[in-house]
mmCIF file of C-alpha atoms in Angstrom:
data_model
loop_
_atom_site.group_PDB
_atom_site.id
_atom_site.type_symbol
_atom_site.label_atom_id
_atom_site.label_comp_id
_atom_site.label_asym_id
_atom_site.label_seq_id
_atom_site.Cartn_x
_atom_site.Cartn_y
_atom_site.Cartn_z
ATOM 1 C CA UNK A 1 0.000 0.000 0.000
ATOM 2 C CA UNK A 2 1.279 3.452 -0.906
ATOM 3 C CA UNK A 3 2.022 5.718 2.030
ATOM 4 C CA UNK A 4 -0.425 8.657 2.120
ATOM 5 C CA UNK A 5 0.637 12.279 2.496
ATOM 6 C CA UNK A 6 -1.175 14.159 5.238
ATOM 7 C CA UNK A 7 -4.219 15.989 3.894
ATOM 8 C CA UNK A 8 -5.544 18.720 6.239
ATOM 9 C CA UNK A 9 -8.993 18.504 4.636
ATOM 10 C CA UNK A 10 -9.476 15.057 6.192
ATOM 11 C CA UNK A 11 -11.278 15.032 9.557
ATOM 12 C CA UNK A 12 -9.285 14.833 12.783
ATOM 13 C CA UNK A 13 -9.937 12.133 15.384
ATOM 14 C CA UNK A 14 -11.520 12.903 18.734
ATOM 15 C CA UNK A 15 -9.210 12.399 21.730
ATOM 16 C CA UNK A 16 -10.550 11.849 25.242
ATOM 17 C CA UNK A 17 -8.589 11.306 28.453
ATOM 18 C CA UNK A 18 -10.255 8.312 30.106
ATOM 19 C CA UNK A 19 -7.913 8.000 33.086
ATOM 20 C CA UNK A 20 -4.891 9.675 34.668
ATOM 21 C CA UNK A 21 -2.975 8.325 37.678
ATOM 22 C CA UNK A 22 0.307 8.908 39.445
ATOM 23 C CA UNK A 23 2.431 5.756 39.517
ATOM 24 C CA UNK A 24 3.231 5.033 43.152
ATOM 25 C CA UNK A 25 5.954 2.530 42.272
ATOM 26 C CA UNK A 26 7.581 5.011 39.843
ATOM 27 C CA UNK A 27 8.015 8.314 41.710
ATOM 28 C CA UNK A 28 7.642 11.327 39.455
ATOM 29 C CA UNK A 29 5.795 9.404 36.739
ATOM 30 C CA UNK A 30 2.126 9.326 35.707
ATOM 31 C CA UNK A 31 0.121 7.138 33.358
ATOM 32 C CA UNK A 32 -2.556 8.565 31.064
ATOM 33 C CA UNK A 33 -5.089 6.637 28.993
ATOM 34 C CA UNK A 34 -6.446 8.183 25.791
ATOM 35 C CA UNK A 35 -9.383 6.938 23.755
ATOM 36 C CA UNK A 36 -8.879 8.007 20.143
ATOM 37 C CA UNK A 37 -11.791 7.740 17.726
ATOM 38 C CA UNK A 38 -11.156 8.228 14.008
ATOM 39 C CA UNK A 39 -14.155 9.102 11.830
ATOM 40 C CA UNK A 40 -14.236 7.536 8.354
ATOM 41 C CA UNK A 41 -11.208 8.790 6.394
ATOM 42 C CA UNK A 42 -9.873 10.404 9.580
ATOM 43 C CA UNK A 43 -6.241 11.455 9.818
ATOM 44 C CA UNK A 44 -3.779 12.935 12.300
ATOM 45 C CA UNK A 45 -0.881 15.184 11.241
ATOM 46 C CA UNK A 46 2.650 13.918 11.940
ATOM 47 C CA UNK A 47 3.471 14.348 15.609
ATOM 48 C CA UNK A 48 5.502 13.279 18.607
ATOM 49 C CA UNK A 49 4.693 12.531 22.225
ATOM 50 C CA UNK A 50 7.640 14.286 23.847
ATOM 51 C CA UNK A 51 9.252 12.247 26.583
ATOM 52 C CA UNK A 52 6.318 9.862 26.943
ATOM 53 C CA UNK A 53 6.491 6.112 26.429
ATOM 54 C CA UNK A 54 3.387 5.101 24.470
ATOM 55 C CA UNK A 55 1.657 1.776 23.871
ATOM 56 C CA UNK A 56 -1.479 1.529 21.735
ATOM 57 C CA UNK A 57 -4.218 -1.062 21.186
ATOM 58 C CA UNK A 58 -6.692 -1.009 18.295
ATOM 59 C CA UNK A 59 -10.238 -1.650 19.536
ATOM 60 C CA UNK A 60 -12.147 -1.438 16.269
ATOM 61 C CA UNK A 61 -11.521 -0.722 12.614
ATOM 62 C CA UNK A 62 -8.018 -0.571 11.153
ATOM 63 C CA UNK A 63 -5.401 2.174 11.261
ATOM 64 C CA UNK A 64 -2.336 3.045 9.216
ATOM 65 C CA UNK A 65 0.730 3.484 11.386
ATOM 66 C CA UNK A 66 4.262 4.640 10.531
ATOM 67 C CA UNK A 67 6.945 5.342 13.094
ATOM 68 C CA UNK A 68 10.148 7.203 12.218
ATOM 69 C CA UNK A 69 11.530 5.756 8.968
ATOM 70 C CA UNK A 70 10.009 2.305 9.442
ATOM 71 C CA UNK A 71 7.636 0.929 6.781
ATOM 72 C CA UNK A 72 3.972 1.818 7.206
ATOM 73 C CA UNK A 73 1.837 -0.919 8.752
ATOM 74 C CA UNK A 74 -1.888 -1.662 8.791
ATOM 75 C CA UNK A 75 -2.912 -2.353 12.395
ATOM 76 C CA UNK A 76 -6.143 -4.338 12.706
ATOM 77 C CA UNK A 77 -8.376 -4.920 15.776
ATOM 78 C CA UNK A 78 -6.336 -6.486 18.563
ATOM 79 C CA UNK A 79 -3.089 -5.152 17.125
ATOM 80 C CA UNK A 80 -0.659 -3.110 19.191
ATOM 81 C CA UNK A 81 2.475 -0.996 18.855
ATOM 82 C CA UNK A 82 4.965 0.838 21.064
ATOM 83 C CA UNK A 83 6.461 4.316 20.734
ATOM 84 C CA UNK A 84 9.669 5.125 22.587
ATOM 85 C CA UNK A 85 10.170 8.667 23.923
ATOM 86 C CA UNK A 86 10.910 11.048 21.065
ATOM 87 C CA UNK A 87 9.638 8.751 18.302
ATOM 88 C CA UNK A 88 8.213 10.520 15.252
ATOM 89 C CA UNK A 89 4.692 9.301 14.474
ATOM 90 C CA UNK A 90 4.682 10.092 10.760
ATOM 91 C CA UNK A 91 1.400 8.423 9.754
ATOM 92 C CA UNK A 92 -1.627 7.884 12.000
ATOM 93 C CA UNK A 93 -4.709 7.452 9.808
ATOM 94 C CA UNK A 94 -7.940 5.533 9.591
ATOM 95 C CA UNK A 95 -7.337 2.862 6.946
ATOM 96 C CA UNK A 96 -10.981 3.056 5.825
ATOM 97 C CA UNK A 97 -12.841 5.855 4.060
ATOM 98 C CA UNK A 98 -16.226 4.451 5.097
ATOM 99 C CA UNK A 99 -15.878 2.973 8.598
ATOM 100 C CA UNK A 100 -14.660 4.501 11.890
ATOM 101 C CA UNK A 101 -11.677 3.234 13.868
ATOM 102 C CA UNK A 102 -10.993 3.344 17.603
ATOM 103 C CA UNK A 103 -7.853 2.763 19.642
ATOM 104 C CA UNK A 104 -6.559 3.170 23.177
ATOM 105 C CA UNK A 105 -3.197 4.797 23.859
ATOM 106 C CA UNK A 106 -1.437 4.519 27.217
ATOM 107 C CA UNK A 107 1.263 7.077 28.005
ATOM 108 C CA UNK A 108 3.808 7.111 30.813
ATOM 109 C CA UNK A 109 5.482 10.482 31.331
ATOM 110 C CA UNK A 110 6.831 12.876 33.954
ATOM 111 C CA UNK A 111 4.115 14.010 36.352
ATOM 112 C CA UNK A 112 5.384 17.586 36.592
ATOM 113 C CA UNK A 113 5.380 17.959 32.791
ATOM 114 C CA UNK A 114 1.850 16.571 32.547
ATOM 115 C CA UNK A 115 0.481 18.811 35.293
ATOM 116 C CA UNK A 116 2.231 21.873 33.865
ATOM 117 C CA UNK A 117 1.439 21.449 30.153
ATOM 118 C CA UNK A 118 -1.698 19.304 30.089
ATOM 119 C CA UNK A 119 -2.616 18.005 26.633
ATOM 120 C CA UNK A 120 0.376 19.809 25.119
ATOM 121 C CA UNK A 121 2.605 17.378 27.023
ATOM 122 C CA UNK A 122 0.890 14.421 25.378
ATOM 123 C CA UNK A 123 0.857 15.418 21.708
ATOM 124 C CA UNK A 124 3.137 17.811 19.818
ATOM 125 C CA UNK A 125 2.052 18.342 16.206
ATOM 126 C CA UNK A 126 4.881 18.967 13.731
ATOM 127 C CA UNK A 127 5.288 22.734 13.378
ATOM 128 C CA UNK A 128 4.585 22.811 9.650
ATOM 129 C CA UNK A 129 1.056 21.546 10.350
ATOM 130 C CA UNK A 130 0.131 23.616 13.369
ATOM 131 C CA UNK A 131 -1.110 26.594 11.350
ATOM 132 C CA UNK A 132 -3.719 24.326 9.777
ATOM 133 C CA UNK A 133 -4.707 23.042 13.217
ATOM 134 C CA UNK A 134 -4.886 26.387 15.037
ATOM 135 C CA UNK A 135 -6.021 28.802 12.333
ATOM 136 C CA UNK A 136 -9.707 27.741 12.285
ATOM 137 C CA UNK A 137 -9.863 28.660 15.986
ATOM 138 C CA UNK A 138 -7.889 31.898 15.678
ATOM 139 C CA UNK A 139 -8.519 35.483 14.559
ATOM 140 C CA UNK A 140 -6.894 34.842 11.165
ATOM 141 C CA UNK A 141 -9.998 34.879 8.981
ATOM 142 C CA UNK A 142 -10.253 33.229 5.578
ATOM 143 C CA UNK A 143 -10.298 34.751 2.087
ATOM 144 C CA UNK A 144 -12.806 33.467 -0.529
ATOM 145 C CA UNK A 145 -10.010 32.716 -2.991
ATOM 146 C CA UNK A 146 -8.630 30.056 -0.666
ATOM 147 C CA UNK A 147 -11.501 27.802 -1.714
ATOM 148 C CA UNK A 148 -10.088 27.460 -5.254
ATOM 149 C CA UNK A 149 -6.601 26.367 -4.221
ATOM 150 C CA UNK A 150 -5.587 22.731 -3.990
ATOM 151 C CA UNK A 151 -3.024 23.749 -1.374
ATOM 152 C CA UNK A 152 -5.457 25.328 1.067
ATOM 153 C CA UNK A 153 -7.628 23.392 3.523
ATOM 154 C CA UNK A 154 -11.316 24.145 3.575
ATOM 155 C CA UNK A 155 -12.359 27.205 5.552
ATOM 156 C CA UNK A 156 -13.896 26.530 8.934
ATOM 157 C CA UNK A 157 -17.304 27.536 10.174
ATOM 158 C CA UNK A 158 -17.535 31.261 10.984
ATOM 159 C CA UNK A 159 -18.747 30.504 14.483
ATOM 160 C CA UNK A 160 -15.812 28.263 15.296
ATOM 161 C CA UNK A 161 -13.424 31.089 16.223
ATOM 162 C CA UNK A 162 -15.836 33.250 18.197
ATOM 163 C CA UNK A 163 -16.650 31.109 21.238
ATOM 164 C CA UNK A 164 -13.947 32.117 23.719
ATOM 165 C CA UNK A 165 -11.696 35.180 23.540
ATOM 166 C CA UNK A 166 -8.852 33.675 25.585
ATOM 167 C CA UNK A 167 -8.832 30.499 23.495
ATOM 168 C CA UNK A 168 -8.941 32.506 20.274
ATOM 169 C CA UNK A 169 -5.952 34.569 21.407
ATOM 170 C CA UNK A 170 -4.036 31.394 22.251
ATOM 171 C CA UNK A 171 -4.681 29.845 18.840
ATOM 172 C CA UNK A 172 -3.778 33.131 17.136
ATOM 173 C CA UNK A 173 -0.487 33.249 19.041
ATOM 174 C CA UNK A 174 0.304 29.690 17.924
ATOM 175 C CA UNK A 175 -0.256 30.669 14.286
ATOM 176 C CA UNK A 176 1.888 33.787 14.562
ATOM 177 C CA UNK A 177 4.695 31.779 16.152
ATOM 178 C CA UNK A 178 4.683 29.319 13.261
ATOM 179 C CA UNK A 179 4.698 32.174 10.754
ATOM 180 C CA UNK A 180 7.909 33.431 12.367
ATOM 181 C CA UNK A 181 9.403 29.941 12.290
ATOM 182 C CA UNK A 182 8.756 29.655 8.547
ATOM 183 C CA UNK A 183 10.624 32.912 7.959
ATOM 184 C CA UNK A 184 13.599 31.460 9.806
ATOM 185 C CA UNK A 185 13.406 28.221 7.813
ATOM 186 C CA UNK A 186 13.448 29.985 4.452
ATOM 187 C CA UNK A 187 16.647 31.857 5.297
ATOM 188 C CA UNK A 188 18.610 28.613 5.776
ATOM 189 C CA UNK A 189 20.868 27.610 2.850
ATOM 190 C CA UNK A 190 19.797 24.326 1.254
ATOM 191 C CA UNK A 191 19.447 22.471 -2.018
ATOM 192 C CA UNK A 192 15.924 23.303 -3.143
ATOM 193 C CA UNK A 193 15.758 20.176 -5.300
ATOM 194 C CA UNK A 194 15.988 18.080 -2.138
ATOM 195 C CA UNK A 195 12.482 19.141 -1.049
ATOM 196 C CA UNK A 196 9.319 17.199 -1.857
ATOM 197 C CA UNK A 197 6.335 18.987 -3.500
ATOM 198 C CA UNK A 198 4.684 19.018 -0.066
ATOM 199 C CA UNK A 199 6.858 21.983 0.892
ATOM 200 C CA UNK A 200 4.746 24.104 -1.488
ATOM 201 C CA UNK A 201 1.589 23.314 0.471
ATOM 202 C CA UNK A 202 3.276 24.198 3.742
ATOM 203 C CA UNK A 203 4.700 27.494 2.478
ATOM 204 C CA UNK A 204 1.437 28.490 0.773
ATOM 205 C CA UNK A 205 -0.756 27.789 3.796
ATOM 206 C CA UNK A 206 1.540 29.610 6.205
ATOM 207 C CA UNK A 207 1.889 32.557 3.811
ATOM 208 C CA UNK A 208 -1.885 32.865 3.446
ATOM 209 C CA UNK A 209 -2.140 32.881 7.237
ATOM 210 C CA UNK A 210 0.556 35.575 7.231
ATOM 211 C CA UNK A 211 -1.536 37.677 4.852
ATOM 212 C CA UNK A 212 -4.558 37.238 7.097
ATOM 213 C CA UNK A 213 -2.485 38.313 10.098
ATOM 214 C CA UNK A 214 -1.561 41.508 8.258
ATOM 215 C CA UNK A 215 -5.218 42.309 7.757
ATOM 216 C CA UNK A 216 -6.742 41.250 11.055
ATOM 217 C CA UNK A 217 -3.937 41.259 13.657
ATOM 218 C CA UNK A 218 -0.819 43.229 12.765
ATOM 219 C CA UNK A 219 -0.511 46.995 12.641
ATOM 220 C CA UNK A 220 2.070 49.730 12.217
ATOM 221 C CA UNK A 221 5.665 48.758 11.483
ATOM 222 C CA UNK A 222 4.820 45.053 11.777
ATOM 223 C CA UNK A 223 2.773 45.251 8.572
ATOM 224 C CA UNK A 224 5.653 46.806 6.628
ATOM 225 C CA UNK A 225 8.071 44.178 7.929
ATOM 226 C CA UNK A 226 5.642 41.405 7.052
ATOM 227 C CA UNK A 227 5.396 42.642 3.483
ATOM 228 C CA UNK A 228 9.122 42.073 3.012
ATOM 229 C CA UNK A 229 8.883 38.620 4.569
ATOM 230 C CA UNK A 230 6.012 37.691 2.262
ATOM 231 C CA UNK A 231 8.121 38.762 -0.710
ATOM 232 C CA UNK A 232 10.641 36.152 0.434
ATOM 233 C CA UNK A 233 8.020 33.416 0.399
ATOM 234 C CA UNK A 234 6.745 34.587 -2.987
ATOM 235 C CA UNK A 235 10.241 34.195 -4.391
ATOM 236 C CA UNK A 236 10.493 30.739 -2.863
ATOM 237 C CA UNK A 237 7.189 29.660 -4.420
ATOM 238 C CA UNK A 238 8.291 31.006 -7.783
ATOM 239 C CA UNK A 239 11.469 28.952 -7.616
ATOM 240 C CA UNK A 240 9.592 25.848 -6.470
ATOM 241 C CA UNK A 241 7.168 26.203 -9.394
ATOM 242 C CA UNK A 242 10.098 25.331 -11.662
ATOM 243 C CA UNK A 243 10.007 21.841 -10.149
ATOM 244 C CA UNK A 244 6.299 21.370 -9.392
ATOM 245 C CA UNK A 245 3.205 22.887 -11.031
ATOM 246 C CA UNK A 246 1.526 23.358 -7.629
ATOM 247 C CA UNK A 247 3.811 26.354 -7.178
ATOM 248 C CA UNK A 248 2.000 28.137 -10.001
ATOM 249 C CA UNK A 249 -1.559 27.568 -8.814
ATOM 250 C CA UNK A 250 -4.323 30.141 -8.263
ATOM 251 C CA UNK A 251 -3.009 31.239 -4.868
ATOM 252 C CA UNK A 252 0.457 31.926 -6.241
ATOM 253 C CA UNK A 253 -0.955 33.733 -9.290
ATOM 254 C CA UNK A 254 -3.655 35.752 -7.556
ATOM 255 C CA UNK A 255 -3.282 36.069 -3.803
ATOM 256 C CA UNK A 256 0.521 36.199 -3.849
ATOM 257 C CA UNK A 257 0.859 38.250 -7.028
ATOM 258 C CA UNK A 258 2.337 41.692 -6.254
ATOM 259 C CA UNK A 259 0.606 43.239 -9.250
ATOM 260 C CA UNK A 260 -2.803 42.027 -8.170
ATOM 261 C CA UNK A 261 -2.774 41.524 -4.439
ATOM 262 C CA UNK A 262 -0.714 44.455 -3.250
ATOM 263 C CA UNK A 263 -2.692 46.764 -5.525
ATOM 264 C CA UNK A 264 -6.058 45.265 -4.603
ATOM 265 C CA UNK A 265 -8.764 47.084 -2.731
ATOM 266 C CA UNK A 266 -7.818 45.298 0.492
ATOM 267 C CA UNK A 267 -4.385 46.959 0.596
ATOM 268 C CA UNK A 268 -3.577 45.014 3.723
ATOM 269 C CA UNK A 269 0.161 45.111 3.150
ATOM 270 C CA UNK A 270 0.573 48.850 2.727
ATOM 271 C CA UNK A 271 2.667 50.487 5.473
ATOM 272 C CA UNK A 272 0.636 52.466 7.958
#
């Protein structure tokens, strides 16, 4: 079976903590049990579990599982696997597009880390995916043109980001942090031909979030600085389009086009 590439348009699983105990015979350690329910065609972005030791058991359905650089496996009901601290969980998907899948994950980790960080101590999504996870809950609103791009995930419900101000600010801060990290990544010297086409999706989605931040969050000198950073990503997409046609899609031609976007009625990147 061919290994799938993470698609942010696929639904995420629900994750519930079903138990949490301190381990008396292991001072400083706690055990946490998670029930993870994948809807049909459900998928989780690549992630890690920090310093936790993880064992998992599939209750129903089948899941696709890939750890580090090991071959992907199909885990059926009754199947198990183990993740050592720091392991990279590259693929964690429902193997079926029509039936749900359920598994239990047991994690053993430091009690102080768990009590300090909560769920963030249990699952750390790879940074290149966190914009897609946090943006629907943030103040970075969507543009209609995003719906025509194959690189952009579907826009969320308008009511999703308006429930809690503190939560919305937290998710916005996560997005802005990842925008800054992308800027740092693009300044590193590397052989551009070594990248897979997926890098175009990552750069495009983060850049669109950057544009939204300029309109809805940033102000003053930050907007002018962001315009120069976005020019950097535009140049990167242009170069990548020489190797993959996704780099010359509607977002690159319209939203990221200086002649169209910067001169548009929105004018969100003009210095103020």
